[in-house]
Amino acid sequence: MVISVKNLNHYFGKGQLRKQALFDINLEINAGEIVIMTGPSGSGKTTLLTLVGGLRSAQEGSLRVLGRELCGANDKALTLARRNNGYIFQAHNLHGSLTAVQNVKMGLELHNGLSPKAMYTRAVEMLEMVGLGNRLNYYPDDLSGGQKQRVAIARALVSHPKIVLADEPTAALDSKSGRDVVNLMQKLAKEQGCTIVLVTHDNRILDIADRIVYMEDGRLANAPVAA
Ligand code: ADP
Ligand code: MG
């Protein structure tokens, strides 16, 4: 079990403004699984994804990721946990002042032991894998939306993370680019054996999932039956 969530609750705000965003979440995700999380806007998908990723601290219940309990974990433990993950967001979050290859190299910089030259070589290889071997020295502003998102995928996967977390990775893309991006994520994940949790509204990409989970009002629910 790579991710094990038990009776997880989450609250935003304090005192009278405290509002519950997640209610009694239970979810188990196996190694190598691609799980898509869908559901209406505001249902808690991003909140759950950020908790799993150690981007915010879990408050109540149990959240075990790669064998570590993240509920109640301190900042140091969360920082360590984050290093096991690759992240892909809706807005690609590339550094505008860095070229494609420099951005991808950033994905290796927290991982000790590689020389700058070795990091560069791996970043180049990874960009070739996402079909951008001819765009190594381009800046994000000079790449299309789909290309930027492919750089983001390369950056997320270059360190061979055990877990990839993606939040609406196709939301800013046209349907062809969106399809290319998820196909690529699926292919690389299967090759590397990593686990993917992907949040999306995009019904056209649901078929890449091994399993689809549905969220509504902060709870895991059964997906509505298509009319
Ligand atoms: P989704 O990703 O499914 O659209 P979110 O996880 O972003 O949903 O939000 C779930 C609920 O938590 C919403 O009611 C939202 O307003 C609230 N929420 C999300 N982030 C915060 C925050 N940082 N502070 C306060 N409330 C938040
Ligand atoms: Mg969201």
PDB file of C-alpha atoms and ligand atoms in Angstrom:
ATOM      1  CA  MET A   1       0.000   0.000   0.000  1.00  0.00           C
ATOM      2  CA  VAL A   2       1.573   3.274  -1.108  1.00  0.00           C
ATOM      3  CA  ILE A   3      -1.145   5.568   0.227  1.00  0.00           C
ATOM      4  CA  SER A   4      -3.484   4.656   3.047  1.00  0.00           C
ATOM      5  CA  VAL A   5      -6.051   7.175   4.246  1.00  0.00           C
ATOM      6  CA  LYS A   6      -8.221   6.344   7.232  1.00  0.00           C
ATOM      7  CA  ASN A   7     -10.993   8.433   8.774  1.00  0.00           C
ATOM      8  CA  LEU A   8      -9.320  11.613   7.583  1.00  0.00           C
ATOM      9  CA  ASN A   9     -10.976  14.931   8.421  1.00  0.00           C
ATOM     10  CA  HIS A  10      -9.682  18.341   7.493  1.00  0.00           C
ATOM     11  CA  TYR A  11     -10.678  21.833   8.565  1.00  0.00           C
ATOM     12  CA  PHE A  12      -9.819  25.299   7.310  1.00  0.00           C
ATOM     13  CA  GLY A  13      -9.937  28.378   9.517  1.00  0.00           C
ATOM     14  CA  LYS A  14     -10.103  28.770  13.259  1.00  0.00           C
ATOM     15  CA  GLY A  15     -12.727  29.418  15.891  1.00  0.00           C
ATOM     16  CA  GLN A  16     -16.083  30.517  14.520  1.00  0.00           C
ATOM     17  CA  LEU A  17     -14.706  30.519  10.995  1.00  0.00           C
ATOM     18  CA  ARG A  18     -13.593  26.908  11.170  1.00  0.00           C
ATOM     19  CA  LYS A  19     -15.079  24.997   8.274  1.00  0.00           C
ATOM     20  CA  GLN A  20     -14.762  21.302   7.588  1.00  0.00           C
ATOM     21  CA  ALA A  21     -13.489  20.551   4.072  1.00  0.00           C
ATOM     22  CA  LEU A  22     -12.926  16.780   4.274  1.00  0.00           C
ATOM     23  CA  PHE A  23     -15.165  14.300   6.050  1.00  0.00           C
ATOM     24  CA  ASP A  24     -14.114  10.813   7.061  1.00  0.00           C
ATOM     25  CA  ILE A  25     -12.057   9.990   3.964  1.00  0.00           C
ATOM     26  CA  ASN A  26     -11.012   6.363   3.574  1.00  0.00           C
ATOM     27  CA  LEU A  27      -8.887   5.399   0.586  1.00  0.00           C
ATOM     28  CA  GLU A  28      -6.158   2.895  -0.184  1.00  0.00           C
ATOM     29  CA  ILE A  29      -3.930   3.180  -3.233  1.00  0.00           C
ATOM     30  CA  ASN A  30      -1.584   0.433  -4.375  1.00  0.00           C
ATOM     31  CA  ALA A  31       1.860   0.745  -5.902  1.00  0.00           C
ATOM     32  CA  GLY A  32       1.722   1.427  -9.630  1.00  0.00           C
ATOM     33  CA  GLU A  33      -1.960   2.349  -9.660  1.00  0.00           C
ATOM     34  CA  ILE A  34      -3.272   5.312 -11.631  1.00  0.00           C
ATOM     35  CA  VAL A  35      -6.158   6.776  -9.673  1.00  0.00           C
ATOM     36  CA  ILE A  36      -8.237   9.622 -11.030  1.00  0.00           C
ATOM     37  CA  MET A  37     -10.174  11.765  -8.592  1.00  0.00           C
ATOM     38  CA  THR A  38     -13.114  13.682 -10.004  1.00  0.00           C
ATOM     39  CA  GLY A  39     -16.093  15.586  -8.634  1.00  0.00           C
ATOM     40  CA  PRO A  40     -17.531  19.082  -8.577  1.00  0.00           C
ATOM     41  CA  SER A  41     -15.514  22.199  -7.917  1.00  0.00           C
ATOM     42  CA  GLY A  42     -15.127  22.802  -4.198  1.00  0.00           C
ATOM     43  CA  SER A  43     -15.626  19.147  -3.273  1.00  0.00           C
ATOM     44  CA  GLY A  44     -12.198  18.850  -1.635  1.00  0.00           C
ATOM     45  CA  LYS A  45     -10.079  17.217  -4.340  1.00  0.00           C
ATOM     46  CA  THR A  46      -7.180  19.667  -4.156  1.00  0.00           C
ATOM     47  CA  THR A  47      -7.280  19.629  -0.362  1.00  0.00           C
ATOM     48  CA  LEU A  48      -6.936  15.850  -0.298  1.00  0.00           C
ATOM     49  CA  LEU A  49      -4.191  15.877  -2.934  1.00  0.00           C
ATOM     50  CA  THR A  50      -2.153  18.481  -1.039  1.00  0.00           C
ATOM     51  CA  LEU A  51      -2.468  16.488   2.177  1.00  0.00           C
ATOM     52  CA  VAL A  52      -1.270  13.307   0.462  1.00  0.00           C
ATOM     53  CA  GLY A  53       1.633  15.287  -1.005  1.00  0.00           C
ATOM     54  CA  GLY A  54       2.671  16.730   2.335  1.00  0.00           C
ATOM     55  CA  LEU A  55       2.015  20.241   1.024  1.00  0.00           C
ATOM     56  CA  ARG A  56      -0.148  20.915   4.066  1.00  0.00           C
ATOM     57  CA  SER A  57      -0.325  19.019   7.313  1.00  0.00           C
ATOM     58  CA  ALA A  58      -3.053  16.515   8.025  1.00  0.00           C
ATOM     59  CA  GLN A  59      -4.953  17.208  11.222  1.00  0.00           C
ATOM     60  CA  GLU A  60      -7.247  14.351  12.131  1.00  0.00           C
ATOM     61  CA  GLY A  61      -7.382  10.659  11.291  1.00  0.00           C
ATOM     62  CA  SER A  62      -4.557   8.757   9.635  1.00  0.00           C
ATOM     63  CA  LEU A  63      -2.702   9.405   6.416  1.00  0.00           C
ATOM     64  CA  ARG A  64       0.124   7.000   5.672  1.00  0.00           C
ATOM     65  CA  VAL A  65       2.220   7.663   2.590  1.00  0.00           C
ATOM     66  CA  LEU A  66       5.057   5.266   1.756  1.00  0.00           C
ATOM     67  CA  GLY A  67       4.837   3.889   5.268  1.00  0.00           C
ATOM     68  CA  ARG A  68       5.105   7.270   7.014  1.00  0.00           C
ATOM     69  CA  GLU A  69       2.307   8.761   9.074  1.00  0.00           C
ATOM     70  CA  LEU A  70       1.720  12.327   7.874  1.00  0.00           C
ATOM     71  CA  CYS A  71      -1.089  13.144  10.258  1.00  0.00           C
ATOM     72  CA  GLY A  72       0.447  15.376  12.911  1.00  0.00           C
ATOM     73  CA  ALA A  73       3.853  15.241  11.198  1.00  0.00           C
ATOM     74  CA  ASN A  74       6.192  18.193  11.779  1.00  0.00           C
ATOM     75  CA  ASP A  75       7.597  20.460   9.061  1.00  0.00           C
ATOM     76  CA  LYS A  76      10.804  18.487   8.770  1.00  0.00           C
ATOM     77  CA  ALA A  77       8.966  15.212   8.214  1.00  0.00           C
ATOM     78  CA  LEU A  78       6.698  16.864   5.651  1.00  0.00           C
ATOM     79  CA  THR A  79       9.687  18.301   3.793  1.00  0.00           C
ATOM     80  CA  LEU A  80      11.214  14.835   3.585  1.00  0.00           C
ATOM     81  CA  ALA A  81       7.911  13.318   2.468  1.00  0.00           C
ATOM     82  CA  ARG A  82       7.567  15.892  -0.319  1.00  0.00           C
ATOM     83  CA  ARG A  83      10.839  14.741  -1.865  1.00  0.00           C
ATOM     84  CA  ASN A  84       9.321  11.392  -2.763  1.00  0.00           C
ATOM     85  CA  ASN A  85       6.733  12.998  -4.981  1.00  0.00           C
ATOM     86  CA  GLY A  86       6.525  14.599  -8.378  1.00  0.00           C
ATOM     87  CA  TYR A  87       3.970  17.375  -8.734  1.00  0.00           C
ATOM     88  CA  ILE A  88       2.138  18.572 -11.810  1.00  0.00           C
ATOM     89  CA  PHE A  89      -0.284  21.457 -11.504  1.00  0.00           C
ATOM     90  CA  GLN A  90      -2.827  23.110 -13.757  1.00  0.00           C
ATOM     91  CA  ALA A  91      -0.597  26.090 -14.261  1.00  0.00           C
ATOM     92  CA  HIS A  92       2.673  24.467 -15.148  1.00  0.00           C
ATOM     93  CA  ASN A  93       4.660  26.398 -12.478  1.00  0.00           C
ATOM     94  CA  LEU A  94       7.829  26.507 -14.543  1.00  0.00           C
ATOM     95  CA  HIS A  95      10.436  29.142 -13.723  1.00  0.00           C
ATOM     96  CA  GLY A  96      10.182  31.774 -16.444  1.00  0.00           C
ATOM     97  CA  SER A  97      13.824  32.737 -16.121  1.00  0.00           C
ATOM     98  CA  LEU A  98      15.057  29.177 -16.675  1.00  0.00           C
ATOM     99  CA  THR A  99      15.183  27.219 -19.928  1.00  0.00           C
ATOM    100  CA  ALA A 100      13.339  23.933 -20.385  1.00  0.00           C
ATOM    101  CA  VAL A 101      16.401  21.874 -19.526  1.00  0.00           C
ATOM    102  CA  GLN A 102      17.218  24.042 -16.493  1.00  0.00           C
ATOM    103  CA  ASN A 103      13.644  23.657 -15.252  1.00  0.00           C
ATOM    104  CA  VAL A 104      13.832  19.881 -15.552  1.00  0.00           C
ATOM    105  CA  LYS A 105      17.219  19.850 -13.836  1.00  0.00           C
ATOM    106  CA  MET A 106      15.535  21.567 -10.850  1.00  0.00           C
ATOM    107  CA  GLY A 107      13.595  18.349 -10.386  1.00  0.00           C
ATOM    108  CA  LEU A 108      16.879  16.642  -9.494  1.00  0.00           C
ATOM    109  CA  GLU A 109      18.450  19.274  -7.301  1.00  0.00           C
ATOM    110  CA  LEU A 110      17.003  18.001  -4.025  1.00  0.00           C
ATOM    111  CA  HIS A 111      18.364  14.560  -4.778  1.00  0.00           C
ATOM    112  CA  ASN A 112      21.940  14.403  -3.613  1.00  0.00           C
ATOM    113  CA  GLY A 113      24.751  12.545  -5.235  1.00  0.00           C
ATOM    114  CA  LEU A 114      24.498  13.601  -8.867  1.00  0.00           C
ATOM    115  CA  SER A 115      27.059  15.926 -10.392  1.00  0.00           C
ATOM    116  CA  PRO A 116      25.742  18.948 -12.323  1.00  0.00           C
ATOM    117  CA  LYS A 117      26.830  17.248 -15.521  1.00  0.00           C
ATOM    118  CA  ALA A 118      24.939  14.052 -14.684  1.00  0.00           C
ATOM    119  CA  MET A 119      21.871  16.099 -13.782  1.00  0.00           C
ATOM    120  CA  TYR A 120      22.069  17.906 -17.079  1.00  0.00           C
ATOM    121  CA  THR A 121      22.354  14.634 -18.997  1.00  0.00           C
ATOM    122  CA  ARG A 122      19.339  13.182 -17.215  1.00  0.00           C
ATOM    123  CA  ALA A 123      17.313  16.330 -17.808  1.00  0.00           C
ATOM    124  CA  VAL A 124      18.119  16.157 -21.519  1.00  0.00           C
ATOM    125  CA  GLU A 125      17.136  12.479 -21.686  1.00  0.00           C
ATOM    126  CA  MET A 126      13.880  13.212 -19.926  1.00  0.00           C
ATOM    127  CA  LEU A 127      13.028  16.053 -22.315  1.00  0.00           C
ATOM    128  CA  GLU A 128      13.756  13.735 -25.227  1.00  0.00           C
ATOM    129  CA  MET A 129      11.308  11.250 -23.733  1.00  0.00           C
ATOM    130  CA  VAL A 130       8.549  13.859 -23.686  1.00  0.00           C
ATOM    131  CA  GLY A 131       9.336  14.815 -27.269  1.00  0.00           C
ATOM    132  CA  LEU A 132      11.090  18.085 -26.527  1.00  0.00           C
ATOM    133  CA  GLY A 133      14.664  17.197 -27.395  1.00  0.00           C
ATOM    134  CA  ASN A 134      14.589  20.061 -29.883  1.00  0.00           C
ATOM    135  CA  ARG A 135      13.414  22.625 -27.299  1.00  0.00           C
ATOM    136  CA  LEU A 136      16.070  22.213 -24.588  1.00  0.00           C
ATOM    137  CA  ASN A 137      17.108  25.842 -24.470  1.00  0.00           C
ATOM    138  CA  TYR A 138      13.701  27.430 -24.947  1.00  0.00           C
ATOM    139  CA  TYR A 139      12.212  29.562 -22.202  1.00  0.00           C
ATOM    140  CA  PRO A 140       8.639  28.804 -21.049  1.00  0.00           C
ATOM    141  CA  ASP A 141       7.314  31.941 -22.775  1.00  0.00           C
ATOM    142  CA  ASP A 142       8.444  30.527 -26.117  1.00  0.00           C
ATOM    143  CA  LEU A 143       6.680  27.182 -25.666  1.00  0.00           C
ATOM    144  CA  SER A 144       3.017  26.296 -26.268  1.00  0.00           C
ATOM    145  CA  GLY A 145       0.739  25.318 -23.386  1.00  0.00           C
ATOM    146  CA  GLY A 146       1.102  21.639 -24.198  1.00  0.00           C
ATOM    147  CA  GLN A 147       4.873  21.906 -24.464  1.00  0.00           C
ATOM    148  CA  LYS A 148       5.087  23.703 -21.118  1.00  0.00           C
ATOM    149  CA  GLN A 149       3.031  20.987 -19.513  1.00  0.00           C
ATOM    150  CA  ARG A 150       5.331  18.361 -21.030  1.00  0.00           C
ATOM    151  CA  VAL A 151       8.304  20.162 -19.484  1.00  0.00           C
ATOM    152  CA  ALA A 152       6.437  20.082 -16.161  1.00  0.00           C
ATOM    153  CA  ILE A 153       5.928  16.332 -16.579  1.00  0.00           C
ATOM    154  CA  ALA A 154       9.599  15.874 -17.349  1.00  0.00           C
ATOM    155  CA  ARG A 155      10.505  17.855 -14.238  1.00  0.00           C
ATOM    156  CA  ALA A 156       8.079  15.837 -12.091  1.00  0.00           C
ATOM    157  CA  LEU A 157       9.331  12.475 -13.351  1.00  0.00           C
ATOM    158  CA  VAL A 158      13.062  13.068 -13.834  1.00  0.00           C
ATOM    159  CA  SER A 159      13.878  11.955 -10.291  1.00  0.00           C
ATOM    160  CA  HIS A 160      11.796   8.757 -10.727  1.00  0.00           C
ATOM    161  CA  PRO A 161       9.453   9.632  -7.860  1.00  0.00           C
ATOM    162  CA  LYS A 162       7.408   6.870  -6.281  1.00  0.00           C
ATOM    163  CA  ILE A 163       4.295   9.039  -6.389  1.00  0.00           C
ATOM    164  CA  VAL A 164       3.136  11.602  -8.930  1.00  0.00           C
ATOM    165  CA  LEU A 165       0.389  14.001  -7.909  1.00  0.00           C
ATOM    166  CA  ALA A 166      -1.325  15.941 -10.649  1.00  0.00           C
ATOM    167  CA  ASP A 167      -3.997  18.600 -10.118  1.00  0.00           C
ATOM    168  CA  GLU A 168      -6.028  19.367 -13.253  1.00  0.00           C
ATOM    169  CA  PRO A 169      -2.974  18.912 -15.486  1.00  0.00           C
ATOM    170  CA  THR A 170      -4.986  19.257 -18.684  1.00  0.00           C
ATOM    171  CA  ALA A 171      -7.253  22.116 -17.643  1.00  0.00           C
ATOM    172  CA  ALA A 172      -5.360  24.752 -19.609  1.00  0.00           C
ATOM    173  CA  LEU A 173      -4.866  22.609 -22.715  1.00  0.00           C
ATOM    174  CA  ASP A 174      -6.855  21.904 -25.851  1.00  0.00           C
ATOM    175  CA  SER A 175      -8.171  18.356 -26.117  1.00  0.00           C
ATOM    176  CA  LYS A 176      -5.377  17.054 -28.360  1.00  0.00           C
ATOM    177  CA  SER A 177      -2.595  18.448 -26.145  1.00  0.00           C
ATOM    178  CA  GLY A 178      -4.449  17.260 -23.049  1.00  0.00           C
ATOM    179  CA  ARG A 179      -4.656  13.760 -24.474  1.00  0.00           C
ATOM    180  CA  ASP A 180      -0.948  13.763 -25.364  1.00  0.00           C
ATOM    181  CA  VAL A 181      -0.022  14.911 -21.883  1.00  0.00           C
ATOM    182  CA  VAL A 182      -1.992  12.204 -20.054  1.00  0.00           C
ATOM    183  CA  ASN A 183      -0.885   9.477 -22.455  1.00  0.00           C
ATOM    184  CA  LEU A 184       2.662  10.488 -21.715  1.00  0.00           C
ATOM    185  CA  MET A 185       2.088  10.474 -17.964  1.00  0.00           C
ATOM    186  CA  GLN A 186       0.535   7.029 -18.212  1.00  0.00           C
ATOM    187  CA  LYS A 187       3.370   5.631 -20.326  1.00  0.00           C
ATOM    188  CA  LEU A 188       6.150   7.018 -18.137  1.00  0.00           C
ATOM    189  CA  ALA A 189       4.402   5.993 -14.942  1.00  0.00           C
ATOM    190  CA  LYS A 190       3.992   2.434 -16.163  1.00  0.00           C
ATOM    191  CA  GLU A 191       7.633   2.320 -17.253  1.00  0.00           C
ATOM    192  CA  GLN A 192       8.854   3.684 -13.919  1.00  0.00           C
ATOM    193  CA  GLY A 193       6.285   1.800 -11.836  1.00  0.00           C
ATOM    194  CA  CYS A 194       5.149   4.935 -10.065  1.00  0.00           C
ATOM    195  CA  THR A 195       1.754   5.607  -8.561  1.00  0.00           C
ATOM    196  CA  ILE A 196      -0.307   8.475  -9.959  1.00  0.00           C
ATOM    197  CA  VAL A 197      -3.107  10.378  -8.297  1.00  0.00           C
ATOM    198  CA  LEU A 198      -4.654  12.751 -10.802  1.00  0.00           C
ATOM    199  CA  VAL A 199      -7.431  15.238 -10.134  1.00  0.00           C
ATOM    200  CA  THR A 200      -9.477  16.227 -13.153  1.00  0.00           C
ATOM    201  CA  HIS A 201     -12.778  17.557 -14.439  1.00  0.00           C
ATOM    202  CA  ASP A 202     -11.888  16.329 -17.878  1.00  0.00           C
ATOM    203  CA  ASN A 203     -14.100  13.348 -18.742  1.00  0.00           C
ATOM    204  CA  ARG A 204     -12.132  12.680 -21.900  1.00  0.00           C
ATOM    205  CA  ILE A 205      -9.126  11.395 -20.005  1.00  0.00           C
ATOM    206  CA  LEU A 206     -10.829   9.087 -17.504  1.00  0.00           C
ATOM    207  CA  ASP A 207      -9.846   6.019 -19.521  1.00  0.00           C
ATOM    208  CA  ILE A 208      -6.187   6.214 -18.466  1.00  0.00           C
ATOM    209  CA  ALA A 209      -7.202   5.425 -14.881  1.00  0.00           C
ATOM    210  CA  ASP A 210      -7.015   2.025 -13.244  1.00  0.00           C
ATOM    211  CA  ARG A 211      -9.616   3.353 -10.834  1.00  0.00           C
ATOM    212  CA  ILE A 212     -11.798   6.438 -10.574  1.00  0.00           C
ATOM    213  CA  VAL A 213     -12.836   7.910  -7.258  1.00  0.00           C
ATOM    214  CA  TYR A 214     -15.487  10.559  -6.934  1.00  0.00           C
ATOM    215  CA  MET A 215     -15.704  13.355  -4.380  1.00  0.00           C
ATOM    216  CA  GLU A 216     -18.705  15.370  -3.365  1.00  0.00           C
ATOM    217  CA  ASP A 217     -19.069  17.861  -0.506  1.00  0.00           C
ATOM    218  CA  GLY A 218     -15.826  16.748   1.092  1.00  0.00           C
ATOM    219  CA  ARG A 219     -16.705  13.066   1.025  1.00  0.00           C
ATOM    220  CA  LEU A 220     -15.813  10.147  -1.190  1.00  0.00           C
ATOM    221  CA  ALA A 221     -19.032   9.131  -2.875  1.00  0.00           C
ATOM    222  CA  ASN A 222     -20.371   6.962  -5.645  1.00  0.00           C
ATOM    223  CA  ALA A 223     -20.123   8.635  -9.018  1.00  0.00           C
ATOM    224  CA  PRO A 224     -23.475   9.761 -10.387  1.00  0.00           C
ATOM    225  CA  VAL A 225     -24.733   7.421 -13.073  1.00  0.00           C
ATOM    226  CA  ALA A 226     -24.339   9.025 -16.490  1.00  0.00           C
ATOM    227  CA  ALA A 227     -27.691   9.999 -18.001  1.00  0.00           C
TER     228      ALA A 227
HETATM  229  P1  ADP B   1     -11.694  21.224  -5.330  1.00  0.00           P
HETATM  230  O1  ADP B   1     -10.234  21.039  -5.584  1.00  0.00           O
HETATM  231  O2  ADP B   1     -12.478  19.949  -5.370  1.00  0.00           O
HETATM  232  O3  ADP B   1     -12.304  22.261  -6.204  1.00  0.00           O
HETATM  233  P2  ADP B   1     -10.827  22.341  -2.786  1.00  0.00           P
HETATM  234  O4  ADP B   1     -10.118  21.231  -2.109  1.00  0.00           O
HETATM  235  O5  ADP B   1      -9.994  23.378  -3.415  1.00  0.00           O
HETATM  236  O6  ADP B   1     -11.881  21.742  -3.818  1.00  0.00           O
HETATM  237  O7  ADP B   1     -11.773  23.062  -1.735  1.00  0.00           O
HETATM  238  C1  ADP B   1     -12.614  22.332  -0.859  1.00  0.00           C
HETATM  239  C2  ADP B   1     -13.285  23.303   0.131  1.00  0.00           C
HETATM  240  O8  ADP B   1     -12.308  23.846   1.011  1.00  0.00           O
HETATM  241  C3  ADP B   1     -13.959  24.487  -0.550  1.00  0.00           C
HETATM  242  O9  ADP B   1     -15.118  24.806   0.191  1.00  0.00           O
HETATM  243  C4  ADP B   1     -12.940  25.585  -0.418  1.00  0.00           C
HETATM  244  O10 ADP B   1     -13.554  26.837  -0.400  1.00  0.00           O
HETATM  245  C5  ADP B   1     -12.269  25.262   0.906  1.00  0.00           C
HETATM  246  N1  ADP B   1     -10.849  25.675   0.900  1.00  0.00           N
HETATM  247  C6  ADP B   1      -9.877  25.211   0.069  1.00  0.00           C
HETATM  248  N2  ADP B   1      -8.686  25.768   0.355  1.00  0.00           N
HETATM  249  C7  ADP B   1      -8.907  26.623   1.388  1.00  0.00           C
HETATM  250  C8  ADP B   1      -8.075  27.507   2.148  1.00  0.00           C
HETATM  251  N3  ADP B   1      -6.769  27.605   1.900  1.00  0.00           N
HETATM  252  N4  ADP B   1      -8.662  28.222   3.134  1.00  0.00           N
HETATM  253  C9  ADP B   1      -9.975  28.104   3.394  1.00  0.00           C
HETATM  254  N5  ADP B   1     -10.817  27.295   2.740  1.00  0.00           N
HETATM  255  C10 ADP B   1     -10.300  26.562   1.739  1.00  0.00           C
HETATM  256 MG    MG B   2      -9.057  21.879  -7.076  1.00  0.00          MG
END
